[in-house]
Amino acid sequence: MKERMVDMVLFQNNKLNSEESGRGPSGNLYTIFKKEFSDQLSSTRFLILFFLILITGVASLYVAAASIRSTVEESGTDFIFLRLFTTSSSSLPPFTSFISFLGPLVGLSIGFDAINGEQNGSTLSRLLAQPVYRDDVINGKFLAGLAVLTIMTFALGGLVSGFGIMLTGIPPTAEEIARLVIYLLLNIVFMAFWLAISILFSILFRQTATSALGGIALWLLFTVFVPILAGPIANAVYPVKSQDDVISQLRNITLQQNISRVSPSTLYDEASAVLLSPGVRTLGPILMEQIYGATPGPLPLGQSLLLIWPHITGLIAGTLIIFGIAYTIFLRREIRA
């Protein structure tokens, strides 16, 4: 399949030369994008992860729909459709937890052999021996992975939403649809972050197994160990010696939250909670002075976006920085057969 990409690029270059269209070799970006896109959609590992997320998501949605009656009795009938994505049971976590846990694996699986797989197959040197810009190669691979993530996310969101409407018989309101679309876009950004990391590791490590293990190790670090270590570090810096010491408690909780937010999974979880649960009005500790005079009720969509705007920009900035590092290393690296 990798050799087919070289053949397609050669065909594209010959076509451009014969037509004398004046276009440079950068026209190969679309060729590489199209080839990577078709390879990713037809790969077995992508199909396995997609159906794994789909089955677990539908199962959690079915459980949430079965327990939605008790949830409505406890907290009213507002935003019932969105509660299908956040309601959990004793047997299954909510839909958002599955995406938070399995979404990074999808991003890592798409890009962990993007560059070193070409090198090990001796197709990268043949490809770059042609009048093909290096940035066309890495840009085409990243954009193809991003397109696959976009299609997968919206297809999954549409399937799960339709299944939820069939189960409950309750159509979503306009604000619920808007929140759901923004939540799906957040999923794309979250998985694109891990896609950029996997492409970076595929450039740094020659073996595909090493780059895959490096991505999984980083995923475990951010998802499991950073939230666990945040508490001990905060206790060491701001120890709480007395329950009456409010200032120390406030500093302890704030530092613990800031350390946890180093993890992209924490940023994603907090942003998802605000988007799908409009009743969430704050993400940090609040004092009694702040509660006094506050109007009860759900936040408007604009206020919810303001609350999670640092989370969204943080994930986008992290993705661009990591891809920029991968881009720079790839353009400066010597490629040999």
mmCIF file of C-alpha atoms in Angstrom:
data_model
loop_
_atom_site.group_PDB
_atom_site.id
_atom_site.type_symbol
_atom_site.label_atom_id
_atom_site.label_comp_id
_atom_site.label_asym_id
_atom_site.label_seq_id
_atom_site.Cartn_x
_atom_site.Cartn_y
_atom_site.Cartn_z
ATOM 1 C CA MET A 1 0.000 0.000 0.000
ATOM 2 C CA LYS A 2 2.905 2.308 0.743
ATOM 3 C CA GLU A 3 4.382 1.604 -2.705
ATOM 4 C CA ARG A 4 1.044 2.594 -4.223
ATOM 5 C CA MET A 5 1.469 6.069 -2.755
ATOM 6 C CA VAL A 6 4.790 6.439 -4.601
ATOM 7 C CA ASP A 7 3.121 5.311 -7.828
ATOM 8 C CA MET A 8 0.296 7.802 -7.319
ATOM 9 C CA VAL A 9 2.753 10.643 -6.732
ATOM 10 C CA LEU A 10 4.734 9.683 -9.830
ATOM 11 C CA PHE A 11 1.515 9.645 -11.841
ATOM 12 C CA GLN A 12 0.565 13.050 -10.449
ATOM 13 C CA ASN A 13 3.967 14.531 -11.311
ATOM 14 C CA ASN A 14 3.872 13.117 -14.840
ATOM 15 C CA LYS A 15 0.385 14.521 -15.295
ATOM 16 C CA LEU A 16 1.456 17.951 -14.114
ATOM 17 C CA ASN A 17 4.501 17.936 -16.372
ATOM 18 C CA SER A 18 2.532 16.821 -19.400
ATOM 19 C CA GLU A 19 -0.115 19.451 -18.910
ATOM 20 C CA GLU A 20 2.519 22.138 -18.285
ATOM 21 C CA SER A 21 0.081 23.721 -15.942
ATOM 22 C CA GLY A 22 2.689 25.732 -14.104
ATOM 23 C CA ARG A 23 1.765 24.177 -10.742
ATOM 24 C CA GLY A 24 4.678 23.232 -8.514
ATOM 25 C CA PRO A 25 5.235 19.894 -6.815
ATOM 26 C CA SER A 26 3.084 21.108 -3.917
ATOM 27 C CA GLY A 27 0.106 19.781 -5.896
ATOM 28 C CA ASN A 28 1.066 16.404 -4.430
ATOM 29 C CA LEU A 29 -0.461 17.403 -1.099
ATOM 30 C CA TYR A 30 -3.920 16.386 -2.307
ATOM 31 C CA THR A 31 -2.574 13.093 -3.686
ATOM 32 C CA ILE A 32 -0.945 12.179 -0.372
ATOM 33 C CA PHE A 33 -4.029 13.330 1.559
ATOM 34 C CA LYS A 34 -6.351 11.209 -0.593
ATOM 35 C CA LYS A 35 -4.162 8.107 -0.315
ATOM 36 C CA GLU A 36 -3.741 8.422 3.481
ATOM 37 C CA PHE A 37 -7.449 9.117 3.914
ATOM 38 C CA SER A 38 -8.485 5.976 2.042
ATOM 39 C CA ASP A 39 -5.868 3.863 3.858
ATOM 40 C CA GLN A 40 -7.025 5.045 7.288
ATOM 41 C CA LEU A 41 -10.721 4.479 6.611
ATOM 42 C CA SER A 42 -10.089 0.933 5.363
ATOM 43 C CA SER A 43 -7.530 -0.076 8.028
ATOM 44 C CA THR A 44 -8.512 -2.855 10.415
ATOM 45 C CA ARG A 45 -7.234 -1.108 13.556
ATOM 46 C CA PHE A 46 -9.361 1.977 12.857
ATOM 47 C CA LEU A 47 -12.489 -0.104 12.261
ATOM 48 C CA ILE A 48 -11.908 -2.064 15.485
ATOM 49 C CA LEU A 49 -11.538 1.085 17.604
ATOM 50 C CA PHE A 50 -14.489 2.788 15.905
ATOM 51 C CA PHE A 51 -16.865 -0.114 16.562
ATOM 52 C CA LEU A 52 -15.502 -0.475 20.097
ATOM 53 C CA ILE A 53 -16.373 3.167 20.824
ATOM 54 C CA LEU A 54 -19.722 2.823 19.037
ATOM 55 C CA ILE A 55 -20.762 -0.288 20.983
ATOM 56 C CA THR A 56 -19.680 1.043 24.372
ATOM 57 C CA GLY A 57 -21.255 4.430 23.618
ATOM 58 C CA VAL A 58 -24.579 2.937 22.587
ATOM 59 C CA ALA A 59 -24.535 0.668 25.652
ATOM 60 C CA SER A 60 -23.931 3.592 28.006
ATOM 61 C CA LEU A 61 -26.646 5.588 26.230
ATOM 62 C CA TYR A 62 -29.115 2.705 26.593
ATOM 63 C CA VAL A 63 -28.390 2.481 30.325
ATOM 64 C CA ALA A 64 -28.737 6.266 30.644
ATOM 65 C CA ALA A 65 -32.094 6.187 28.828
ATOM 66 C CA ALA A 66 -33.300 3.426 31.145
ATOM 67 C CA SER A 67 -32.441 5.487 34.237
ATOM 68 C CA ILE A 68 -33.481 8.872 32.842
ATOM 69 C CA ARG A 69 -36.812 8.739 34.715
ATOM 70 C CA SER A 70 -35.165 8.795 38.134
ATOM 71 C CA THR A 71 -32.796 11.537 36.945
ATOM 72 C CA VAL A 72 -35.728 13.714 35.847
ATOM 73 C CA GLU A 73 -37.471 13.210 39.179
ATOM 74 C CA GLU A 74 -34.354 14.388 41.015
ATOM 75 C CA SER A 75 -33.325 17.410 38.939
ATOM 76 C CA GLY A 76 -36.202 18.452 36.693
ATOM 77 C CA THR A 77 -36.893 18.214 32.961
ATOM 78 C CA ASP A 78 -34.392 20.754 31.599
ATOM 79 C CA PHE A 79 -31.880 19.540 28.994
ATOM 80 C CA ILE A 80 -33.074 15.921 29.110
ATOM 81 C CA PHE A 81 -31.462 15.106 25.771
ATOM 82 C CA LEU A 82 -28.003 16.189 26.963
ATOM 83 C CA ARG A 83 -28.358 14.098 30.093
ATOM 84 C CA LEU A 84 -28.258 10.984 27.936
ATOM 85 C CA PHE A 85 -24.552 11.716 27.410
ATOM 86 C CA THR A 86 -23.708 12.438 31.058
ATOM 87 C CA THR A 87 -25.951 10.076 33.037
ATOM 88 C CA SER A 88 -24.198 6.997 34.412
ATOM 89 C CA SER A 89 -25.338 3.904 36.234
ATOM 90 C CA SER A 90 -23.789 1.477 38.656
ATOM 91 C CA SER A 91 -22.734 -0.769 35.753
ATOM 92 C CA LEU A 92 -21.501 1.678 33.083
ATOM 93 C CA PRO A 93 -19.931 5.163 33.117
ATOM 94 C CA PRO A 94 -21.457 7.944 30.973
ATOM 95 C CA PHE A 95 -20.810 8.330 27.254
ATOM 96 C CA THR A 96 -18.363 11.206 27.804
ATOM 97 C CA SER A 97 -16.146 9.001 30.002
ATOM 98 C CA PHE A 98 -15.836 6.434 27.206
ATOM 99 C CA ILE A 99 -14.765 9.119 24.744
ATOM 100 C CA SER A 100 -12.303 10.566 27.270
ATOM 101 C CA PHE A 101 -10.760 7.122 27.763
ATOM 102 C CA LEU A 102 -10.848 5.675 24.225
ATOM 103 C CA GLY A 103 -10.568 8.862 22.131
ATOM 104 C CA PRO A 104 -6.792 9.224 22.662
ATOM 105 C CA LEU A 105 -6.291 5.637 21.520
ATOM 106 C CA VAL A 106 -8.000 6.454 18.215
ATOM 107 C CA GLY A 107 -5.709 9.438 17.668
ATOM 108 C CA LEU A 108 -2.619 7.412 18.579
ATOM 109 C CA SER A 109 -3.625 4.490 16.353
ATOM 110 C CA ILE A 110 -3.917 6.736 13.299
ATOM 111 C CA GLY A 111 -0.478 8.324 13.452
ATOM 112 C CA PHE A 112 1.935 6.074 15.369
ATOM 113 C CA ASP A 113 3.437 4.651 12.117
ATOM 114 C CA ALA A 114 2.857 7.653 9.850
ATOM 115 C CA ILE A 115 6.552 8.324 9.134
ATOM 116 C CA ASN A 116 8.563 5.386 10.500
ATOM 117 C CA GLY A 117 6.237 2.956 8.713
ATOM 118 C CA GLU A 118 7.224 4.600 5.423
ATOM 119 C CA GLN A 119 10.899 4.475 6.411
ATOM 120 C CA ASN A 120 10.809 0.797 7.347
ATOM 121 C CA GLY A 121 9.084 0.001 4.057
ATOM 122 C CA SER A 122 11.763 1.973 2.146
ATOM 123 C CA THR A 123 9.021 4.012 0.475
ATOM 124 C CA LEU A 124 9.796 7.346 2.159
ATOM 125 C CA SER A 125 13.185 7.748 0.436
ATOM 126 C CA ARG A 126 11.624 6.818 -2.913
ATOM 127 C CA LEU A 127 8.819 9.286 -2.323
ATOM 128 C CA LEU A 128 11.153 12.146 -1.368
ATOM 129 C CA ALA A 129 13.432 11.349 -4.332
ATOM 130 C CA GLN A 130 10.592 12.694 -6.494
ATOM 131 C CA PRO A 131 9.842 16.426 -6.763
ATOM 132 C CA VAL A 132 7.708 16.301 -3.640
ATOM 133 C CA TYR A 133 8.008 18.817 -0.838
ATOM 134 C CA ARG A 134 8.587 17.291 2.580
ATOM 135 C CA ASP A 135 5.904 19.448 4.119
ATOM 136 C CA ASP A 136 3.417 17.972 1.637
ATOM 137 C CA VAL A 137 4.116 14.555 3.149
ATOM 138 C CA ILE A 138 3.650 15.452 6.813
ATOM 139 C CA ASN A 139 0.833 17.938 6.140
ATOM 140 C CA GLY A 140 -1.007 15.396 4.005
ATOM 141 C CA LYS A 141 -0.742 12.722 6.683
ATOM 142 C CA PHE A 142 -1.921 15.044 9.475
ATOM 143 C CA LEU A 143 -4.802 16.497 7.455
ATOM 144 C CA ALA A 144 -5.930 13.024 6.384
ATOM 145 C CA GLY A 145 -5.925 11.868 10.014
ATOM 146 C CA LEU A 146 -7.842 15.001 11.031
ATOM 147 C CA ALA A 147 -10.435 14.383 8.297
ATOM 148 C CA VAL A 148 -10.890 10.784 9.456
ATOM 149 C CA LEU A 149 -11.357 11.938 13.063
ATOM 150 C CA THR A 150 -13.908 14.549 11.943
ATOM 151 C CA ILE A 151 -15.977 12.059 9.960
ATOM 152 C CA MET A 152 -15.794 9.448 12.716
ATOM 153 C CA THR A 153 -16.802 11.928 15.439
ATOM 154 C CA PHE A 154 -19.812 13.355 13.612
ATOM 155 C CA ALA A 155 -20.922 9.915 12.412
ATOM 156 C CA LEU A 156 -20.701 8.580 15.970
ATOM 157 C CA GLY A 157 -22.461 11.634 17.377
ATOM 158 C CA GLY A 158 -25.259 11.339 14.811
ATOM 159 C CA LEU A 159 -25.758 7.628 15.447
ATOM 160 C CA VAL A 160 -25.798 8.004 19.219
ATOM 161 C CA SER A 161 -28.105 11.042 19.070
ATOM 162 C CA GLY A 162 -30.551 9.250 16.788
ATOM 163 C CA PHE A 163 -30.520 6.217 19.047
ATOM 164 C CA GLY A 164 -31.163 8.449 22.057
ATOM 165 C CA ILE A 165 -34.146 10.137 20.367
ATOM 166 C CA MET A 166 -35.591 6.722 19.477
ATOM 167 C CA LEU A 167 -35.225 5.541 23.076
ATOM 168 C CA THR A 168 -36.669 8.590 24.779
ATOM 169 C CA GLY A 169 -38.937 10.053 22.089
ATOM 170 C CA ILE A 170 -37.783 13.541 23.135
ATOM 171 C CA PRO A 171 -36.400 15.791 20.357
ATOM 172 C CA PRO A 172 -33.492 18.092 21.295
ATOM 173 C CA THR A 173 -33.955 21.841 21.514
ATOM 174 C CA ALA A 174 -31.906 24.306 19.453
ATOM 175 C CA GLU A 175 -29.554 25.024 22.355
ATOM 176 C CA GLU A 176 -29.067 21.304 22.990
ATOM 177 C CA ILE A 177 -28.136 20.792 19.319
ATOM 178 C CA ALA A 178 -25.686 23.713 19.479
ATOM 179 C CA ARG A 179 -24.080 22.342 22.656
ATOM 180 C CA LEU A 180 -23.845 18.870 21.125
ATOM 181 C CA VAL A 181 -22.152 20.197 17.946
ATOM 182 C CA ILE A 182 -19.614 22.159 20.015
ATOM 183 C CA TYR A 183 -19.020 19.052 22.126
ATOM 184 C CA LEU A 184 -18.305 17.025 18.954
ATOM 185 C CA LEU A 185 -15.857 19.718 17.783
ATOM 186 C CA LEU A 186 -14.193 19.501 21.202
ATOM 187 C CA ASN A 187 -13.798 15.752 20.667
ATOM 188 C CA ILE A 188 -12.045 16.385 17.339
ATOM 189 C CA VAL A 189 -9.595 18.823 18.954
ATOM 190 C CA PHE A 190 -8.958 16.384 21.814
ATOM 191 C CA MET A 191 -8.180 13.459 19.481
ATOM 192 C CA ALA A 192 -6.154 15.709 17.143
ATOM 193 C CA PHE A 193 -3.880 16.460 20.120
ATOM 194 C CA TRP A 194 -3.071 12.757 20.404
ATOM 195 C CA LEU A 195 -2.758 12.444 16.639
ATOM 196 C CA ALA A 196 -0.055 15.143 16.680
ATOM 197 C CA ILE A 197 1.772 13.317 19.492
ATOM 198 C CA SER A 198 1.674 10.022 17.609
ATOM 199 C CA ILE A 199 3.080 11.653 14.428
ATOM 200 C CA LEU A 200 5.848 13.260 16.514
ATOM 201 C CA PHE A 201 6.775 9.881 18.000
ATOM 202 C CA SER A 202 6.710 8.248 14.553
ATOM 203 C CA ILE A 203 9.403 10.750 13.530
ATOM 204 C CA LEU A 204 11.486 10.436 16.715
ATOM 205 C CA PHE A 205 11.495 6.608 16.847
ATOM 206 C CA ARG A 206 12.464 4.367 13.959
ATOM 207 C CA GLN A 207 10.491 1.327 15.184
ATOM 208 C CA THR A 208 6.692 1.484 15.023
ATOM 209 C CA ALA A 209 6.339 -0.575 18.231
ATOM 210 C CA THR A 210 8.481 1.951 20.121
ATOM 211 C CA SER A 211 6.441 4.921 18.912
ATOM 212 C CA ALA A 212 3.191 3.124 19.804
ATOM 213 C CA LEU A 213 4.448 2.288 23.303
ATOM 214 C CA GLY A 214 5.706 5.854 23.754
ATOM 215 C CA GLY A 215 2.257 7.225 22.897
ATOM 216 C CA ILE A 216 0.495 4.807 25.246
ATOM 217 C CA ALA A 217 2.949 5.634 28.055
ATOM 218 C CA LEU A 218 2.295 9.356 27.636
ATOM 219 C CA TRP A 219 -1.450 8.705 27.548
ATOM 220 C CA LEU A 220 -1.245 6.765 30.834
ATOM 221 C CA LEU A 221 0.882 9.536 32.366
ATOM 222 C CA PHE A 222 -1.612 12.274 31.520
ATOM 223 C CA THR A 223 -4.770 10.229 32.137
ATOM 224 C CA VAL A 224 -3.853 8.301 35.284
ATOM 225 C CA PHE A 225 -0.704 9.540 36.995
ATOM 226 C CA VAL A 226 -0.979 13.333 36.695
ATOM 227 C CA PRO A 227 -4.381 13.488 38.522
ATOM 228 C CA ILE A 228 -3.036 11.052 41.138
ATOM 229 C CA LEU A 229 0.165 13.043 41.743
ATOM 230 C CA ALA A 230 -1.641 16.393 41.877
ATOM 231 C CA GLY A 231 -2.987 15.753 45.397
ATOM 232 C CA PRO A 232 0.344 14.799 47.078
ATOM 233 C CA ILE A 233 2.177 17.697 45.393
ATOM 234 C CA ALA A 234 -0.487 20.184 46.524
ATOM 235 C CA ASN A 235 -0.373 18.763 50.061
ATOM 236 C CA ALA A 236 3.409 19.148 50.131
ATOM 237 C CA VAL A 237 3.341 22.763 48.931
ATOM 238 C CA TYR A 238 0.253 23.930 50.871
ATOM 239 C CA PRO A 239 -0.320 21.487 53.748
ATOM 240 C CA VAL A 240 -3.721 21.786 55.413
ATOM 241 C CA LYS A 241 -3.088 21.489 59.158
ATOM 242 C CA SER A 242 -6.517 22.545 60.322
ATOM 243 C CA GLN A 243 -10.008 22.444 58.852
ATOM 244 C CA ASP A 244 -10.457 26.045 59.990
ATOM 245 C CA ASP A 245 -7.521 27.199 57.837
ATOM 246 C CA VAL A 246 -9.619 28.269 54.844
ATOM 247 C CA ILE A 247 -6.787 30.061 53.040
ATOM 248 C CA SER A 248 -4.565 26.969 53.032
ATOM 249 C CA GLN A 249 -7.449 24.793 51.870
ATOM 250 C CA LEU A 250 -8.224 27.205 49.049
ATOM 251 C CA ARG A 251 -4.581 27.326 47.924
ATOM 252 C CA ASN A 252 -4.314 23.536 48.183
ATOM 253 C CA ILE A 253 -7.380 22.923 46.004
ATOM 254 C CA THR A 254 -6.365 25.586 43.476
ATOM 255 C CA LEU A 255 -2.861 24.149 43.072
ATOM 256 C CA GLN A 256 -4.267 20.624 42.769
ATOM 257 C CA GLN A 257 -6.611 21.747 39.996
ATOM 258 C CA ASN A 258 -3.873 23.636 38.158
ATOM 259 C CA ILE A 259 -1.566 20.592 38.215
ATOM 260 C CA SER A 260 -4.388 18.337 37.000
ATOM 261 C CA ARG A 261 -5.066 20.726 34.127
ATOM 262 C CA VAL A 262 -1.623 19.946 32.715
ATOM 263 C CA SER A 263 -3.340 16.796 31.477
ATOM 264 C CA PRO A 264 -5.373 17.227 28.261
ATOM 265 C CA SER A 265 -7.809 14.630 29.595
ATOM 266 C CA THR A 266 -8.634 16.907 32.543
ATOM 267 C CA LEU A 267 -9.189 19.855 30.195
ATOM 268 C CA TYR A 268 -11.453 17.704 28.034
ATOM 269 C CA ASP A 269 -13.434 16.327 30.991
ATOM 270 C CA GLU A 270 -14.057 19.779 32.476
ATOM 271 C CA ALA A 271 -15.037 21.299 29.121
ATOM 272 C CA SER A 272 -17.385 18.368 28.385
ATOM 273 C CA ALA A 273 -19.047 18.718 31.785
ATOM 274 C CA VAL A 274 -19.736 22.424 31.224
ATOM 275 C CA LEU A 275 -21.039 21.916 27.673
ATOM 276 C CA LEU A 276 -23.336 18.975 28.389
ATOM 277 C CA SER A 277 -24.415 20.041 31.887
ATOM 278 C CA PRO A 278 -25.566 23.692 31.681
ATOM 279 C CA GLY A 279 -26.148 23.662 35.440
ATOM 280 C CA VAL A 280 -22.365 23.677 36.016
ATOM 281 C CA ARG A 281 -21.585 27.329 36.788
ATOM 282 C CA THR A 282 -17.961 27.125 37.909
ATOM 283 C CA LEU A 283 -14.960 24.811 37.685
ATOM 284 C CA GLY A 284 -13.061 25.937 40.752
ATOM 285 C CA PRO A 285 -13.685 26.368 44.462
ATOM 286 C CA ILE A 286 -16.243 29.022 45.322
ATOM 287 C CA LEU A 287 -16.705 30.981 48.530
ATOM 288 C CA MET A 288 -19.907 31.800 50.332
ATOM 289 C CA GLU A 289 -19.515 35.443 49.274
ATOM 290 C CA GLN A 290 -19.647 34.342 45.631
ATOM 291 C CA ILE A 291 -22.736 32.181 46.162
ATOM 292 C CA TYR A 292 -24.632 34.972 47.899
ATOM 293 C CA GLY A 293 -26.785 36.812 45.372
ATOM 294 C CA ALA A 294 -26.143 34.361 42.521
ATOM 295 C CA THR A 295 -29.146 33.554 40.343
ATOM 296 C CA PRO A 296 -29.925 29.810 40.297
ATOM 297 C CA GLY A 297 -30.457 28.080 36.964
ATOM 298 C CA PRO A 298 -28.519 26.857 33.931
ATOM 299 C CA LEU A 299 -25.889 28.995 32.241
ATOM 300 C CA PRO A 300 -26.574 30.345 28.721
ATOM 301 C CA LEU A 301 -24.452 28.808 25.984
ATOM 302 C CA GLY A 302 -22.311 31.932 25.629
ATOM 303 C CA GLN A 303 -21.442 31.955 29.334
ATOM 304 C CA SER A 304 -20.600 28.246 29.237
ATOM 305 C CA LEU A 305 -18.226 28.893 26.325
ATOM 306 C CA LEU A 306 -16.556 31.705 28.247
ATOM 307 C CA LEU A 307 -16.062 29.328 31.176
ATOM 308 C CA ILE A 308 -14.284 26.684 29.068
ATOM 309 C CA TRP A 309 -12.557 28.982 26.579
ATOM 310 C CA PRO A 310 -9.123 28.527 28.261
ATOM 311 C CA HIS A 311 -9.577 24.752 28.017
ATOM 312 C CA ILE A 312 -10.386 24.860 24.283
ATOM 313 C CA THR A 313 -7.564 27.256 23.422
ATOM 314 C CA GLY A 314 -5.170 25.204 25.549
ATOM 315 C CA LEU A 315 -5.962 22.014 23.630
ATOM 316 C CA ILE A 316 -5.690 23.785 20.250
ATOM 317 C CA ALA A 317 -2.413 25.469 21.216
ATOM 318 C CA GLY A 318 -0.969 22.171 22.482
ATOM 319 C CA THR A 319 -1.910 20.443 19.216
ATOM 320 C CA LEU A 320 -0.329 23.171 17.083
ATOM 321 C CA ILE A 321 2.865 23.295 19.179
ATOM 322 C CA ILE A 322 3.372 19.526 19.064
ATOM 323 C CA PHE A 323 2.672 19.365 15.329
ATOM 324 C CA GLY A 324 5.022 22.318 14.779
ATOM 325 C CA ILE A 325 7.801 20.445 16.600
ATOM 326 C CA ALA A 326 7.134 17.316 14.516
ATOM 327 C CA TYR A 327 7.060 19.421 11.332
ATOM 328 C CA THR A 328 10.405 21.083 12.124
ATOM 329 C CA ILE A 329 12.150 17.824 13.034
ATOM 330 C CA PHE A 330 10.860 16.067 9.922
ATOM 331 C CA LEU A 331 11.975 18.859 7.574
ATOM 332 C CA ARG A 332 15.490 18.921 9.061
ATOM 333 C CA ARG A 333 15.999 15.163 9.346
ATOM 334 C CA GLU A 334 18.223 13.333 6.904
ATOM 335 C CA ILE A 335 16.241 10.599 5.157
ATOM 336 C CA ARG A 336 18.169 7.582 3.924
ATOM 337 C CA ALA A 337 16.995 4.361 2.324
#
